Amino acid sequence: MNVLQRRPLLIGNWKMNGSAELGAEMAAVLGEAMPELSAVDIVVSPPATLISVLIEGLRQTPVAVGAQNCHPEPAGAFTGEISAPLLKSAGCSYVIVGHSERRSLFAEDDALVADKCAAALTSGLVPVVCVGETLTQRKKGETESVIRQQIDAIIERLERPDLERIVVAYEPVWAIGTGVSASAEQAQPVHGLLRSRLADVCDSSGIRILYGGSMKPGNAAELLVMPDIDGGLIGGAALAAESFLGICRAAAELC
Ligand code: 13P
């Protein structure tokens, strides 16, 4: 159909779920479907203990593996943490930073998220920077200011060529894990705002801005056809090979 402005990127964020069995199934199902998915980029982000399982299982496919978090320092006495260079040497290509669950449950602020983003880039990983407003903030009319503040922290921290290498994910907190996705009409203006804010300081025409929050095979296409929605960051629907594949197929059909 060729309606998309950028090559779509679909990332399955398993959060603290999954198993080696799911990894094997995902690798088999995606591997088999790959010929029809050649126009899209696909990433699976399992818990850290399953990264090597996925790397091995997906070795013969173009599907990449991502991590869900990294520490801003490259090495040191940070028991329990994993640095960006360690993720890179494990075979990861992407790392999610600033997911709303990390912001709200692990007290990550904009400055820390920006440091993690910079650390990822230094190590050759693509950071997937998550932004998004809560339901209360949306109801108070604060969506735009919240998004601006979150993306500005990244803009202030990075040099221009690095900014053009990031992926952004707009994940309205109220749509995450609720089964209620933002509508395309709700999401597009925020994606447009993100792209135009980035355009103030760099060439944002190639930056992929993903949507996340209850994306499913049934609603993916209507979101992905919007001019500034370039893919998805998928939670629940990425925990079953068939539904993740369904979303990847929906994107491929628009290419
Ligand atoms: P759900 O797709 O389960 O709503 O999760 C979205 C998300 O948080 C992905 O990072």
JSON list of N, CA and C and ligand atoms in Angstrom, two decimals, residues 13 15 99 101 171 175-178 212-215 233-237, ligand 1:
[
{"chain": "A", "resi": 13, "resn": "ASN", "atom": "N", "xyz": [7.70, -5.42, 24.16]},
{"chain": "A", "resi": 13, "resn": "ASN", "atom": "CA", "xyz": [8.27, -5.24, 25.50]},
{"chain": "A", "resi": 13, "resn": "ASN", "atom": "C", "xyz": [7.63, -6.28, 26.42]},
{"chain": "A", "resi": 15, "resn": "LYS", "atom": "N", "xyz": [8.27, -6.86, 29.42]},
{"chain": "A", "resi": 15, "resn": "LYS", "atom": "CA", "xyz": [8.28, -6.46, 30.85]},
{"chain": "A", "resi": 15, "resn": "LYS", "atom": "C", "xyz": [8.82, -7.64, 31.67]},
{"chain": "A", "resi": 99, "resn": "HIS", "atom": "N", "xyz": [10.69, 4.12, 30.55]},
{"chain": "A", "resi": 99, "resn": "HIS", "atom": "CA", "xyz": [9.33, 3.57, 30.51]},
{"chain": "A", "resi": 99, "resn": "HIS", "atom": "C", "xyz": [8.55, 4.13, 31.70]},
{"chain": "A", "resi": 101, "resn": "GLU", "atom": "N", "xyz": [6.65, 2.78, 33.71]},
{"chain": "A", "resi": 101, "resn": "GLU", "atom": "CA", "xyz": [6.73, 1.94, 34.92]},
{"chain": "A", "resi": 101, "resn": "GLU", "atom": "C", "xyz": [8.03, 2.22, 35.67]},
{"chain": "A", "resi": 171, "resn": "GLU", "atom": "N", "xyz": [3.75, 6.77, 25.01]},
{"chain": "A", "resi": 171, "resn": "GLU", "atom": "CA", "xyz": [2.92, 5.79, 25.72]},
{"chain": "A", "resi": 171, "resn": "GLU", "atom": "C", "xyz": [2.07, 6.52, 26.76]},
{"chain": "A", "resi": 175, "resn": "ALA", "atom": "N", "xyz": [-3.28, 4.35, 28.89]},
{"chain": "A", "resi": 175, "resn": "ALA", "atom": "CA", "xyz": [-3.57, 3.33, 27.87]},
{"chain": "A", "resi": 175, "resn": "ALA", "atom": "C", "xyz": [-2.74, 2.07, 28.06]},
{"chain": "A", "resi": 176, "resn": "ILE", "atom": "N", "xyz": [-1.78, 2.10, 28.99]},
{"chain": "A", "resi": 176, "resn": "ILE", "atom": "CA", "xyz": [-0.87, 0.97, 29.17]},
{"chain": "A", "resi": 176, "resn": "ILE", "atom": "C", "xyz": [-1.54, -0.12, 29.98]},
{"chain": "A", "resi": 177, "resn": "GLY", "atom": "N", "xyz": [-1.68, -1.29, 29.38]},
{"chain": "A", "resi": 177, "resn": "GLY", "atom": "CA", "xyz": [-2.21, -2.45, 30.09]},
{"chain": "A", "resi": 177, "resn": "GLY", "atom": "C", "xyz": [-3.67, -2.34, 30.46]},
{"chain": "A", "resi": 178, "resn": "THR", "atom": "N", "xyz": [-4.38, -1.36, 29.91]},
{"chain": "A", "resi": 178, "resn": "THR", "atom": "CA", "xyz": [-5.78, -1.16, 30.27]},
{"chain": "A", "resi": 178, "resn": "THR", "atom": "C", "xyz": [-6.74, -1.76, 29.26]},
{"chain": "A", "resi": 212, "resn": "GLY", "atom": "N", "xyz": [2.57, 3.41, 22.01]},
{"chain": "A", "resi": 212, "resn": "GLY", "atom": "CA", "xyz": [2.44, 2.26, 22.90]},
{"chain": "A", "resi": 212, "resn": "GLY", "atom": "C", "xyz": [1.28, 2.45, 23.86]},
{"chain": "A", "resi": 213, "resn": "GLY", "atom": "N", "xyz": [0.56, 1.38, 24.11]},
{"chain": "A", "resi": 213, "resn": "GLY", "atom": "CA", "xyz": [-0.58, 1.42, 25.03]},
{"chain": "A", "resi": 213, "resn": "GLY", "atom": "C", "xyz": [-1.75, 0.67, 24.44]},
{"chain": "A", "resi": 214, "resn": "SER", "atom": "N", "xyz": [-1.85, -0.63, 24.82]},
{"chain": "A", "resi": 214, "resn": "SER", "atom": "CA", "xyz": [-2.96, -1.47, 24.36]},
{"chain": "A", "resi": 214, "resn": "SER", "atom": "C", "xyz": [-3.04, -1.58, 22.84]},
{"chain": "A", "resi": 215, "resn": "MET", "atom": "N", "xyz": [-1.88, -1.57, 22.17]},
{"chain": "A", "resi": 215, "resn": "MET", "atom": "CA", "xyz": [-1.89, -1.84, 20.73]},
{"chain": "A", "resi": 215, "resn": "MET", "atom": "C", "xyz": [-2.13, -3.34, 20.52]},
{"chain": "A", "resi": 233, "resn": "LEU", "atom": "N", "xyz": [5.19, 0.15, 20.40]},
{"chain": "A", "resi": 233, "resn": "LEU", "atom": "CA", "xyz": [5.87, -0.46, 21.55]},
{"chain": "A", "resi": 233, "resn": "LEU", "atom": "C", "xyz": [4.77, -1.25, 22.26]},
{"chain": "A", "resi": 234, "resn": "ILE", "atom": "N", "xyz": [4.89, -2.56, 22.18]},
{"chain": "A", "resi": 234, "resn": "ILE", "atom": "CA", "xyz": [3.75, -3.42, 22.50]},
{"chain": "A", "resi": 234, "resn": "ILE", "atom": "C", "xyz": [4.03, -4.26, 23.73]},
{"chain": "A", "resi": 235, "resn": "GLY", "atom": "N", "xyz": [3.13, -4.22, 24.70]},
{"chain": "A", "resi": 235, "resn": "GLY", "atom": "CA", "xyz": [3.29, -5.00, 25.92]},
{"chain": "A", "resi": 235, "resn": "GLY", "atom": "C", "xyz": [2.53, -6.31, 25.83]},
{"chain": "A", "resi": 236, "resn": "GLY", "atom": "N", "xyz": [1.31, -6.32, 26.37]},
{"chain": "A", "resi": 236, "resn": "GLY", "atom": "CA", "xyz": [0.54, -7.55, 26.47]},
{"chain": "A", "resi": 236, "resn": "GLY", "atom": "C", "xyz": [0.44, -8.35, 25.18]},
{"chain": "A", "resi": 237, "resn": "ALA", "atom": "N", "xyz": [0.17, -7.67, 24.08]},
{"chain": "A", "resi": 237, "resn": "ALA", "atom": "CA", "xyz": [-0.02, -8.38, 22.81]},
{"chain": "A", "resi": 237, "resn": "ALA", "atom": "C", "xyz": [1.30, -8.93, 22.25]},
{"chain": "B", "resi": 1, "resn": "13P", "atom": "P1", "xyz": [0.40, -2.77, 26.73]},
{"chain": "B", "resi": 1, "resn": "13P", "atom": "O1", "xyz": [0.57, -3.02, 25.24]},
{"chain": "B", "resi": 1, "resn": "13P", "atom": "O2", "xyz": [0.24, -4.03, 27.51]},
{"chain": "B", "resi": 1, "resn": "13P", "atom": "O3", "xyz": [-0.65, -1.74, 26.99]},
{"chain": "B", "resi": 1, "resn": "13P", "atom": "O4", "xyz": [1.79, -2.15, 27.24]},
{"chain": "B", "resi": 1, "resn": "13P", "atom": "C1", "xyz": [2.34, -1.08, 26.58]},
{"chain": "B", "resi": 1, "resn": "13P", "atom": "C2", "xyz": [3.69, -0.84, 27.12]},
{"chain": "B", "resi": 1, "resn": "13P", "atom": "O5", "xyz": [3.86, -0.39, 28.23]},
{"chain": "B", "resi": 1, "resn": "13P", "atom": "C3", "xyz": [4.83, -1.19, 26.25]},
{"chain": "B", "resi": 1, "resn": "13P", "atom": "O6", "xyz": [6.01, -0.67, 26.74]}
]
